[in-house]
């Protein structure tokens, strides 16, 4: 049991207590950030005259050795250490003796862990943003190819009006684009450095907090040391953004599952992204989409967990905050994995354009347009609605589409119908007369696609704004 704080104790910690208290099994994940933070710290300590240049160089070289050895497997992070901070410091002291003991000057594990967690989360924000960008590229590709692929749009899962596949994909493009904007906002707010906050009240050493902030790529130091050690807002915001991303992916998964069903057959998930049944030989299941939908819950769980952990904590650091890690790490890994897998599934998915078109034709998705046709010929909308209602009833009875009715049949219901009605209610007309920006017509979609293309080509890398 390697602890940093044995001095004032006369008895060994109980083994169960030690294990309950330790965090090495999960905070080992940020050994790299811990070392990165320590290197910045000693660089600054030397700059302000607390360490000699030799001490600084020895410590940095040894920290880099430790990092390399952890990476190539020659140095194992074992459970004999309480946490990753103790592991790094103990190994440094083992190799450097008294010089190693100077690393922690002017620092507490409270600002150290606050820094490590922030550095780790910042990398994750960037990684998730990168995954989302790739997903947006896939979506834009599908949009470009399908501005004329007619399909039914739904409300209440009932066929409503014809749209195109490009339009449907465009809705998800907007959602994931907003998700990226949220990540960028979070990055801007979180990118301040808590190192130098000490245990809670700063330190009496003349630390240069501006310098460590800059060395670590932050915009500047945090402005209150109590807040610096106990702020986890950025994590809550990130988990909230991840929850929203998962909610979007889950809705999308639900649609893919429906579209891939035997009844719809709008899409076929590629063999490489499908799974079979151990008993039913005919099965090809959308397990990936179902798992993405299913995993949404654990990301929400991480958000609710950290919100609940934080709500009762008085200032400043309290051990409860160690609970910010395990579920957050899981949520970050889950969300990243889900975005990447969903993207792969989407990229390889086959769209059955014929089935989509047939489904739009057979579902009275042009009924609104038939009513609008009558309105344009002087029939008040409410009456037109009633007339087309009768038309639909007639079609249901005969099991045909509106366009399948003869002009005599139509005229028997309303004499206002003329031969040009067929052109007016064709799927292509229904889609392509919806011209306003945001609507599904090819001309409106082409404009949107140009905007999105420009966005993807010019969006700056997250955090590079300042
Ligand atoms: N493992 C701890 C955490 O994750 C590190 C900070 C320990 N600080 C302390 N005062 N016990 O929060």
Short mmCIF file of C-alpha atoms and ligand atoms in Angstrom, two decimals:
data_model
loop_
_atom_site.label_atom_id
_atom_site.label_comp_id
_atom_site.label_asym_id
_atom_site.label_seq_id
_atom_site.Cartn_x
_atom_site.Cartn_y
_atom_site.Cartn_z
CA UNK A 1 0.00 0.00 0.00
CA UNK A 2 1.78 3.12 -1.22
CA UNK A 3 0.38 6.30 0.25
CA UNK A 4 1.69 9.84 0.12
CA UNK A 5 0.35 10.91 3.50
CA UNK A 6 1.52 8.39 6.14
CA UNK A 7 3.28 10.93 8.41
CA UNK A 8 0.54 11.73 10.93
CA UNK A 9 -0.80 8.16 11.13
CA UNK A 10 0.22 5.56 13.69
CA UNK A 11 -1.71 2.61 12.27
CA UNK A 12 -1.98 1.04 8.84
CA UNK A 13 -5.18 1.70 6.90
CA UNK A 14 -7.64 -1.17 7.02
CA UNK A 15 -7.36 -3.16 3.77
CA UNK A 16 -11.04 -2.77 2.90
CA UNK A 17 -10.83 0.95 3.60
CA UNK A 18 -7.73 1.21 1.44
CA UNK A 19 -9.45 -0.47 -1.49
CA UNK A 20 -12.64 1.54 -1.05
CA UNK A 21 -10.69 4.78 -1.03
CA UNK A 22 -8.26 3.99 -3.85
CA UNK A 23 -8.84 5.19 -7.41
CA UNK A 24 -5.89 3.63 -9.22
CA UNK A 25 -8.07 1.07 -11.02
CA UNK A 26 -9.73 3.86 -13.00
CA UNK A 27 -7.62 7.04 -12.76
CA UNK A 28 -4.71 5.12 -14.34
CA UNK A 29 -6.50 6.09 -17.53
CA UNK A 30 -5.02 9.57 -17.30
CA UNK A 31 -1.38 8.77 -16.52
CA UNK A 32 -0.44 10.77 -19.61
CA UNK A 33 -2.30 13.90 -18.47
CA UNK A 34 -0.87 13.54 -14.96
CA UNK A 35 2.67 13.48 -16.34
CA UNK A 36 1.92 16.30 -18.78
CA UNK A 37 0.65 18.44 -15.88
CA UNK A 38 3.70 17.61 -13.74
CA UNK A 39 6.07 18.57 -16.54
CA UNK A 40 4.36 21.95 -16.89
CA UNK A 41 4.44 22.37 -13.10
CA UNK A 42 8.19 21.73 -12.74
CA UNK A 43 8.96 23.85 -15.81
CA UNK A 44 7.22 26.72 -14.05
CA UNK A 45 8.83 25.91 -10.64
CA UNK A 46 12.25 26.30 -12.27
CA UNK A 47 11.23 29.48 -14.06
CA UNK A 48 10.27 31.13 -10.77
CA UNK A 49 13.44 29.89 -9.02
CA UNK A 50 11.93 27.17 -6.81
CA UNK A 51 13.81 24.39 -8.63
CA UNK A 52 17.21 24.54 -10.27
CA UNK A 53 17.45 23.92 -13.99
CA UNK A 54 19.20 20.62 -13.29
CA UNK A 55 16.44 19.49 -10.96
CA UNK A 56 13.86 20.47 -13.57
CA UNK A 57 15.66 18.60 -16.34
CA UNK A 58 16.15 15.48 -14.21
CA UNK A 59 12.51 15.43 -13.17
CA UNK A 60 11.25 15.98 -16.71
CA UNK A 61 13.54 13.33 -18.20
CA UNK A 62 12.46 10.82 -15.54
CA UNK A 63 8.77 11.64 -15.98
CA UNK A 64 9.22 11.05 -19.70
CA UNK A 65 10.94 7.72 -18.99
CA UNK A 66 8.03 6.72 -16.76
CA UNK A 67 5.55 7.62 -19.47
CA UNK A 68 7.47 5.68 -22.12
CA UNK A 69 7.80 2.63 -19.89
CA UNK A 70 4.08 2.65 -19.06
CA UNK A 71 3.36 2.84 -22.77
CA UNK A 72 5.69 0.04 -23.81
CA UNK A 73 4.57 -2.15 -20.92
CA UNK A 74 7.86 -2.31 -18.98
CA UNK A 75 6.40 -0.35 -16.06
CA UNK A 76 3.08 -1.60 -14.79
CA UNK A 77 0.54 0.59 -13.01
CA UNK A 78 -0.41 -1.71 -10.15
CA UNK A 79 -2.96 -1.52 -7.38
CA UNK A 80 -0.27 -1.12 -4.74
CA UNK A 81 -0.58 2.64 -5.39
CA UNK A 82 -3.56 4.59 -4.11
CA UNK A 83 -4.01 6.64 -7.26
CA UNK A 84 -2.22 7.65 -10.45
CA UNK A 85 -0.69 10.71 -8.75
CA UNK A 86 0.95 8.50 -6.11
CA UNK A 87 2.12 6.06 -8.76
CA UNK A 88 3.91 8.74 -10.76
CA UNK A 89 5.40 10.50 -7.74
CA UNK A 90 6.52 7.28 -6.03
CA UNK A 91 8.25 6.07 -9.19
CA UNK A 92 9.91 9.44 -9.64
CA UNK A 93 11.23 9.39 -6.07
CA UNK A 94 12.38 5.78 -6.48
CA UNK A 95 14.57 6.93 -9.38
CA UNK A 96 15.59 10.45 -8.32
CA UNK A 97 15.51 10.40 -4.53
CA UNK A 98 15.36 13.88 -2.96
CA UNK A 99 14.99 15.68 -6.30
CA UNK A 100 11.86 13.63 -7.01
CA UNK A 101 10.45 14.70 -3.64
CA UNK A 102 10.38 18.30 -4.86
CA UNK A 103 7.83 17.66 -7.64
CA UNK A 104 4.80 18.30 -5.46
CA UNK A 105 6.02 21.71 -4.18
CA UNK A 106 3.17 24.22 -4.28
CA UNK A 107 0.67 21.66 -5.49
CA UNK A 108 -2.09 19.55 -3.94
CA UNK A 109 -3.70 16.43 -5.33
CA UNK A 110 -6.85 18.53 -5.40
CA UNK A 111 -5.63 20.92 -8.09
CA UNK A 112 -3.66 18.09 -9.66
CA UNK A 113 -6.73 15.89 -10.17
CA UNK A 114 -8.81 18.89 -11.22
CA UNK A 115 -6.20 19.53 -13.91
CA UNK A 116 -5.87 15.89 -15.01
CA UNK A 117 -9.61 15.49 -15.36
CA UNK A 118 -9.89 18.70 -17.34
CA UNK A 119 -7.03 17.76 -19.66
CA UNK A 120 -8.52 14.31 -20.20
CA UNK A 121 -12.01 15.69 -20.84
CA UNK A 122 -10.67 18.34 -23.21
CA UNK A 123 -9.09 15.62 -25.36
CA UNK A 124 -12.36 13.71 -25.33
CA UNK A 125 -14.30 16.79 -26.42
CA UNK A 126 -11.95 17.07 -29.39
CA UNK A 127 -12.21 13.36 -30.17
CA UNK A 128 -16.02 13.35 -30.11
CA UNK A 129 -16.04 16.44 -32.30
CA UNK A 130 -13.80 14.66 -34.82
CA UNK A 131 -16.12 11.62 -34.87
CA UNK A 132 -19.13 13.85 -35.42
CA UNK A 133 -17.42 15.60 -38.30
CA UNK A 134 -16.91 12.25 -40.03
CA UNK A 135 -20.54 11.35 -39.49
CA UNK A 136 -21.58 14.69 -41.02
CA UNK A 137 -19.42 13.94 -44.05
CA UNK A 138 -21.21 10.63 -44.55
CA UNK A 139 -24.59 12.34 -44.21
CA UNK A 140 -23.68 15.04 -46.69
CA UNK A 141 -22.56 12.42 -49.19
CA UNK A 142 -25.90 10.61 -48.92
CA UNK A 143 -27.73 13.94 -49.21
CA UNK A 144 -25.93 14.87 -52.42
CA UNK A 145 -26.78 11.55 -54.02
CA UNK A 146 -30.43 11.58 -53.06
CA UNK A 147 -32.03 14.95 -53.73
CA UNK A 148 -34.49 13.18 -56.04
CA UNK A 149 -35.03 9.98 -54.06
CA UNK A 150 -38.68 10.31 -53.06
CA UNK A 151 -39.84 8.70 -49.83
CA UNK A 152 -42.74 9.21 -47.47
CA UNK A 153 -42.28 11.64 -44.61
CA UNK A 154 -44.10 10.57 -41.46
CA UNK A 155 -45.94 12.11 -38.55
CA UNK A 156 -47.24 9.78 -35.82
CA UNK A 157 -45.42 7.08 -37.83
CA UNK A 158 -48.22 7.50 -40.40
CA UNK A 159 -47.33 8.46 -43.94
CA UNK A 160 -47.81 12.22 -44.19
CA UNK A 161 -46.24 14.01 -47.15
CA UNK A 162 -43.59 13.04 -49.69
CA UNK A 163 -40.05 14.15 -49.00
CA UNK A 164 -36.67 12.97 -50.27
CA UNK A 165 -33.98 10.89 -48.66
CA UNK A 166 -31.70 13.94 -48.87
CA UNK A 167 -34.23 15.93 -46.86
CA UNK A 168 -34.55 13.22 -44.22
CA UNK A 169 -30.77 12.90 -43.84
CA UNK A 170 -30.56 16.69 -43.75
CA UNK A 171 -32.60 16.72 -40.53
CA UNK A 172 -29.94 14.57 -38.84
CA UNK A 173 -27.22 16.73 -40.34
CA UNK A 174 -28.71 19.71 -38.48
CA UNK A 175 -28.86 17.78 -35.21
CA UNK A 176 -25.24 16.62 -35.31
CA UNK A 177 -24.10 20.04 -36.45
CA UNK A 178 -25.74 21.57 -33.37
CA UNK A 179 -24.04 18.88 -31.28
CA UNK A 180 -20.68 20.06 -32.59
CA UNK A 181 -21.57 23.66 -31.80
CA UNK A 182 -22.41 22.59 -28.24
CA UNK A 183 -18.99 20.90 -27.91
CA UNK A 184 -17.30 24.03 -29.14
CA UNK A 185 -19.17 26.17 -26.58
CA UNK A 186 -18.18 23.78 -23.80
CA UNK A 187 -14.55 23.87 -24.90
CA UNK A 188 -14.51 27.66 -24.81
CA UNK A 189 -15.84 27.73 -21.24
CA UNK A 190 -13.75 24.88 -19.86
CA UNK A 191 -10.39 25.82 -21.29
CA UNK A 192 -8.99 27.47 -18.15
CA UNK A 193 -6.33 25.92 -15.95
CA UNK A 194 -7.01 25.02 -12.29
CA UNK A 195 -3.35 24.16 -11.55
CA UNK A 196 -2.02 26.45 -8.82
CA UNK A 197 -5.31 26.43 -6.90
CA UNK A 198 -3.53 24.28 -4.29
CA UNK A 199 -5.69 22.34 -1.85
CA UNK A 200 -8.29 25.14 -1.93
CA UNK A 201 -6.64 28.44 -1.01
CA UNK A 202 -3.84 28.80 -3.52
CA UNK A 203 -0.28 28.70 -2.22
CA UNK A 204 2.36 30.90 -0.66
CA UNK A 205 4.90 29.96 -3.34
CA UNK A 206 5.25 32.55 -6.09
CA UNK A 207 3.75 30.27 -8.76
CA UNK A 208 3.31 31.61 -12.27
CA UNK A 209 -0.15 30.32 -13.07
CA UNK A 210 -0.28 32.15 -16.39
CA UNK A 211 2.77 30.21 -17.45
CA UNK A 212 1.45 26.72 -16.60
CA UNK A 213 -1.88 27.61 -18.21
CA UNK A 214 -0.11 28.56 -21.40
CA UNK A 215 2.21 25.56 -21.36
CA UNK A 216 -0.82 23.29 -21.17
CA UNK A 217 -2.73 25.03 -23.96
CA UNK A 218 -5.31 26.79 -21.76
CA UNK A 219 -6.58 30.31 -22.40
CA UNK A 220 -5.51 31.30 -18.87
CA UNK A 221 -5.74 30.29 -15.18
CA UNK A 222 -9.06 29.84 -13.36
CA UNK A 223 -9.86 32.87 -11.22
CA UNK A 224 -10.92 31.37 -7.91
CA UNK A 225 -8.91 28.63 -6.23
CA UNK A 226 -11.90 27.14 -4.38
CA UNK A 227 -13.84 26.94 -7.61
CA UNK A 228 -10.72 25.74 -9.40
CA UNK A 229 -10.47 22.56 -7.32
CA UNK A 230 -14.18 21.83 -7.09
CA UNK A 231 -15.62 22.81 -10.47
CA UNK A 232 -16.94 19.88 -12.47
CA UNK A 233 -19.44 21.95 -14.50
CA UNK A 234 -17.51 21.31 -17.70
CA UNK A 235 -17.93 17.59 -17.17
CA UNK A 236 -21.65 17.95 -16.54
CA UNK A 237 -21.95 20.04 -19.70
CA UNK A 238 -20.00 17.49 -21.70
CA UNK A 239 -22.06 14.57 -20.41
CA UNK A 240 -25.17 16.56 -21.22
CA UNK A 241 -23.89 17.13 -24.77
CA UNK A 242 -23.04 13.42 -25.04
CA UNK A 243 -26.54 12.57 -23.83
CA UNK A 244 -28.01 14.75 -26.57
CA UNK A 245 -25.74 13.12 -29.17
CA UNK A 246 -26.86 9.69 -27.96
CA UNK A 247 -30.50 10.79 -28.05
CA UNK A 248 -30.02 11.82 -31.70
CA UNK A 249 -28.22 8.58 -32.53
CA UNK A 250 -30.93 6.62 -30.77
CA UNK A 251 -33.72 8.27 -32.79
CA UNK A 252 -31.75 7.63 -35.96
CA UNK A 253 -31.17 4.00 -34.91
CA UNK A 254 -34.88 3.58 -34.32
CA UNK A 255 -35.56 4.74 -37.87
CA UNK A 256 -32.90 2.47 -39.33
CA UNK A 257 -34.44 -0.46 -37.42
CA UNK A 258 -37.90 0.37 -38.78
CA UNK A 259 -36.61 0.97 -42.31
CA UNK A 260 -34.68 -2.30 -42.22
CA UNK A 261 -37.74 -4.29 -41.07
CA UNK A 262 -39.38 -6.84 -43.39
CA UNK A 263 -42.45 -4.63 -43.66
CA UNK A 264 -40.61 -1.48 -44.77
CA UNK A 265 -37.49 -2.65 -46.60
CA UNK A 266 -36.43 0.96 -47.21
CA UNK A 267 -32.84 0.03 -46.40
CA UNK A 268 -30.70 -3.00 -46.11
CA UNK A 269 -27.97 -2.94 -43.49
CA UNK A 270 -24.77 -4.37 -44.94
CA UNK A 271 -23.77 -7.90 -43.92
CA UNK A 272 -20.68 -6.49 -42.23
CA UNK A 273 -22.89 -4.49 -39.84
CA UNK A 274 -25.60 -7.13 -39.25
CA UNK A 275 -25.85 -10.21 -37.10
CA UNK A 276 -27.71 -13.49 -37.42
CA UNK A 277 -29.85 -15.67 -35.19
CA UNK A 278 -28.58 -18.88 -33.61
CA UNK A 279 -31.88 -20.61 -34.32
CA UNK A 280 -33.66 -18.80 -37.18
CA UNK A 281 -31.54 -19.14 -40.33
CA UNK A 282 -33.39 -16.42 -42.26
CA UNK A 283 -32.60 -13.68 -39.75
CA UNK A 284 -30.38 -10.67 -40.36
CA UNK A 285 -30.71 -8.44 -37.38
CA UNK A 286 -29.97 -4.73 -36.90
CA UNK A 287 -28.06 -5.36 -33.67
CA UNK A 288 -25.69 -2.41 -34.08
CA UNK A 289 -28.56 0.08 -34.33
CA UNK A 290 -30.29 -1.61 -31.39
CA UNK A 291 -27.16 -1.47 -29.27
CA UNK A 292 -26.63 2.21 -30.03
CA UNK A 293 -30.25 2.83 -29.01
CA UNK A 294 -29.73 0.68 -25.92
CA UNK A 295 -26.48 2.25 -24.80
CA UNK A 296 -28.07 5.70 -24.66
CA UNK A 297 -29.26 4.89 -21.15
CA UNK A 298 -25.81 4.50 -19.67
CA UNK A 299 -24.71 7.89 -20.97
CA UNK A 300 -27.78 9.50 -19.42
CA UNK A 301 -26.91 7.54 -16.28
CA UNK A 302 -23.47 9.13 -16.10
CA UNK A 303 -25.00 12.60 -16.39
CA UNK A 304 -27.57 11.99 -13.65
CA UNK A 305 -24.89 10.39 -11.47
CA UNK A 306 -22.50 13.35 -11.58
CA UNK A 307 -25.34 15.86 -11.13
CA UNK A 308 -26.42 13.94 -8.04
CA UNK A 309 -22.87 13.59 -6.72
CA UNK A 310 -22.22 17.31 -7.03
CA UNK A 311 -25.46 18.62 -5.61
CA UNK A 312 -24.63 18.19 -1.94
CA UNK A 313 -20.93 19.00 -1.90
CA UNK A 314 -19.88 22.01 0.17
CA UNK A 315 -16.83 23.96 -1.03
CA UNK A 316 -14.16 23.04 -1.70
CA UNK A 317 -12.79 19.54 -2.50
CA UNK A 318 -14.57 16.53 -1.03
CA UNK A 319 -13.83 12.91 -1.75
CA UNK A 320 -17.27 12.46 -3.35
CA UNK A 321 -15.69 14.08 -6.38
CA UNK A 322 -13.63 10.98 -7.08
CA UNK A 323 -16.95 9.59 -8.33
CA UNK A 324 -16.70 11.92 -11.33
CA UNK A 325 -14.53 9.41 -13.18
CA UNK A 326 -15.74 5.86 -13.73
CA UNK A 327 -19.13 6.56 -15.27
CA UNK A 328 -17.82 9.57 -17.18
CA UNK A 329 -15.05 7.52 -18.75
CA UNK A 330 -17.58 4.87 -19.66
CA UNK A 331 -19.93 7.48 -21.16
CA UNK A 332 -17.13 9.03 -23.24
CA UNK A 333 -15.99 5.65 -24.58
CA UNK A 334 -19.58 4.59 -25.23
CA UNK A 335 -20.50 7.75 -27.14
CA UNK A 336 -17.32 7.69 -29.25
CA UNK A 337 -17.83 4.02 -30.09
CA UNK A 338 -21.48 4.54 -30.97
CA UNK A 339 -20.80 7.48 -33.30
CA UNK A 340 -18.06 5.55 -35.12
CA UNK A 341 -20.12 2.38 -35.47
CA UNK A 342 -23.22 4.23 -36.54
CA UNK A 343 -21.17 6.06 -39.15
CA UNK A 344 -19.78 2.77 -40.48
CA UNK A 345 -23.25 1.26 -40.63
CA UNK A 346 -24.63 4.29 -42.47
CA UNK A 347 -21.76 4.39 -44.96
CA UNK A 348 -22.29 0.78 -45.98
CA UNK A 349 -26.10 0.80 -45.87
CA UNK A 350 -28.02 0.13 -49.07
CA UNK A 351 -31.06 2.34 -49.77
CA UNK A 352 -33.93 0.62 -51.61
CA UNK A 353 -35.06 3.66 -53.55
CA UNK A 354 -37.82 1.78 -55.39
CA UNK A 355 -39.44 0.67 -52.13
CA UNK A 356 -39.28 4.19 -50.74
CA UNK A 357 -40.95 5.61 -53.84
CA UNK A 358 -43.62 2.88 -53.86
CA UNK A 359 -44.36 3.52 -50.21
CA UNK A 360 -44.78 7.26 -50.82
CA UNK A 361 -47.12 6.53 -53.76
CA UNK A 362 -49.27 4.12 -51.81
CA UNK A 363 -49.81 6.13 -48.70
CA UNK A 364 -51.86 9.15 -49.86
CA UNK A 365 -48.85 11.35 -49.14
CA UNK A 366 -50.12 13.61 -51.93
CA UNK A 367 -53.54 14.19 -50.32
CA UNK A 368 -52.55 17.65 -49.05
CA UNK A 369 -51.43 18.56 -52.55
CA UNK A 370 -54.72 17.30 -54.01
CA UNK A 371 -56.54 19.63 -51.60
CA UNK A 372 -54.20 22.50 -52.53
CA UNK A 373 -55.00 21.78 -56.20
CA UNK A 374 -58.69 22.41 -55.49
CA UNK A 375 -57.89 25.53 -53.42
CA UNK A 376 -55.97 26.99 -56.36
CA UNK A 377 -59.16 26.53 -58.39
CA UNK A 378 -61.31 28.49 -55.96
CA UNK A 379 -62.51 25.83 -53.51
CA UNK A 380 -62.22 27.01 -49.86
CA UNK A 381 -59.56 24.93 -48.04
CA UNK A 382 -61.93 23.35 -45.52
CA UNK A 383 -64.21 22.14 -48.36
CA UNK A 384 -61.18 20.93 -50.36
CA UNK A 385 -60.04 18.98 -47.28
CA UNK A 386 -63.48 17.29 -47.11
CA UNK A 387 -63.51 16.47 -50.85
CA UNK A 388 -60.06 14.88 -50.76
CA UNK A 389 -61.14 12.98 -47.65
CA UNK A 390 -63.87 11.40 -49.78
CA UNK A 391 -61.34 10.70 -52.53
CA UNK A 392 -59.11 8.89 -50.02
CA UNK A 393 -62.04 6.87 -48.68
CA UNK A 394 -62.92 5.83 -52.22
CA UNK A 395 -59.32 4.78 -52.88
CA UNK A 396 -59.08 2.78 -49.65
CA UNK A 397 -62.24 0.95 -50.63
CA UNK A 398 -60.79 0.12 -54.05
CA UNK A 399 -57.23 -0.37 -52.76
CA UNK A 400 -55.77 2.16 -55.21
CA UNK A 401 -53.79 5.44 -55.07
CA UNK A 402 -55.28 8.87 -55.89
CA UNK A 403 -53.35 8.94 -59.17
CA UNK A 404 -54.93 5.59 -60.14
CA UNK A 405 -58.45 7.10 -60.21
CA UNK A 406 -59.89 8.02 -63.61
CA UNK A 407 -60.89 11.62 -64.24
CA UNK A 408 -64.57 10.54 -64.28
CA UNK A 409 -64.20 8.97 -60.85
CA UNK A 410 -62.56 12.15 -59.55
CA UNK A 411 -65.14 14.40 -61.17
CA UNK A 412 -67.94 12.35 -59.61
CA UNK A 413 -66.64 13.53 -56.25
CA UNK A 414 -65.83 17.12 -57.37
CA UNK A 415 -66.35 18.62 -60.84
CA UNK A 416 -63.41 20.96 -60.17
CA UNK A 417 -60.89 18.18 -60.93
CA UNK A 418 -59.41 18.42 -64.44
CA UNK A 419 -56.82 16.38 -66.36
CA UNK A 420 -53.96 18.47 -64.98
CA UNK A 421 -54.62 17.03 -61.50
CA UNK A 422 -52.36 14.03 -62.23
CA UNK A 423 -49.36 16.25 -62.85
CA UNK A 424 -50.25 18.35 -59.77
CA UNK A 425 -50.32 15.38 -57.40
CA UNK A 426 -47.39 13.43 -58.80
CA UNK A 427 -44.72 12.71 -56.16
CA UNK A 428 -42.18 14.76 -58.05
CA UNK A 429 -44.48 17.79 -58.19
CA UNK A 430 -45.39 17.43 -54.52
CA UNK A 431 -41.72 17.49 -53.54
CA UNK A 432 -40.41 20.01 -56.02
CA UNK A 433 -43.04 22.67 -55.45
CA UNK A 434 -41.97 22.93 -51.82
CA UNK A 435 -39.47 25.63 -52.56
CA UNK A 436 -38.95 27.52 -49.32
CA UNK A 437 -35.56 27.16 -47.68
CA UNK A 438 -35.56 24.06 -45.45
CA UNK A 439 -38.20 22.32 -47.61
CA UNK A 440 -37.53 19.12 -49.61
CA UNK A 441 -37.55 20.37 -53.24
CA UNK A 442 -34.37 19.73 -55.15
CA UNK A 443 -33.72 23.45 -55.60
CA UNK A 444 -34.13 24.18 -51.87
CA UNK A 445 -32.02 21.16 -50.91
CA UNK A 446 -29.27 22.12 -53.34
CA UNK A 447 -29.00 25.48 -51.58
CA UNK A 448 -28.82 23.82 -48.16
CA UNK A 449 -26.26 21.29 -49.38
CA UNK A 450 -24.06 24.15 -50.60
CA UNK A 451 -24.30 25.79 -47.14
CA UNK A 452 -23.43 22.53 -45.37
CA UNK A 453 -20.58 21.83 -47.75
CA UNK A 454 -19.15 25.24 -47.00
CA UNK A 455 -19.60 24.63 -43.26
CA UNK A 456 -17.70 21.33 -43.38
CA UNK A 457 -14.92 22.78 -45.50
CA UNK A 458 -14.41 25.83 -43.31
CA UNK A 459 -15.33 24.85 -39.74
CA UNK A 460 -12.31 25.62 -37.60
CA UNK A 461 -10.86 22.91 -35.40
CA UNK A 462 -12.40 23.06 -31.97
CA UNK A 463 -10.60 25.39 -29.55
CA UNK A 464 -8.63 27.13 -32.25
CA UNK A 465 -10.84 30.21 -32.30
CA UNK A 466 -8.91 32.36 -29.86
N1 LIG B 1 -8.39 10.27 -6.31
C1 LIG B 1 -8.77 11.58 -5.91
C2 LIG B 1 -9.93 12.06 -6.81
O1 LIG B 1 -10.12 11.46 -7.82
C3 LIG B 1 -7.63 12.50 -6.04
C4 LIG B 1 -7.69 13.69 -5.15
C5 LIG B 1 -7.40 13.29 -3.76
N2 LIG B 1 -7.46 14.42 -2.87
C6 LIG B 1 -7.66 14.28 -1.57
N3 LIG B 1 -7.73 15.36 -0.88
N4 LIG B 1 -7.87 13.11 -1.06
O2 LIG B 1 -10.62 12.98 -6.51
#
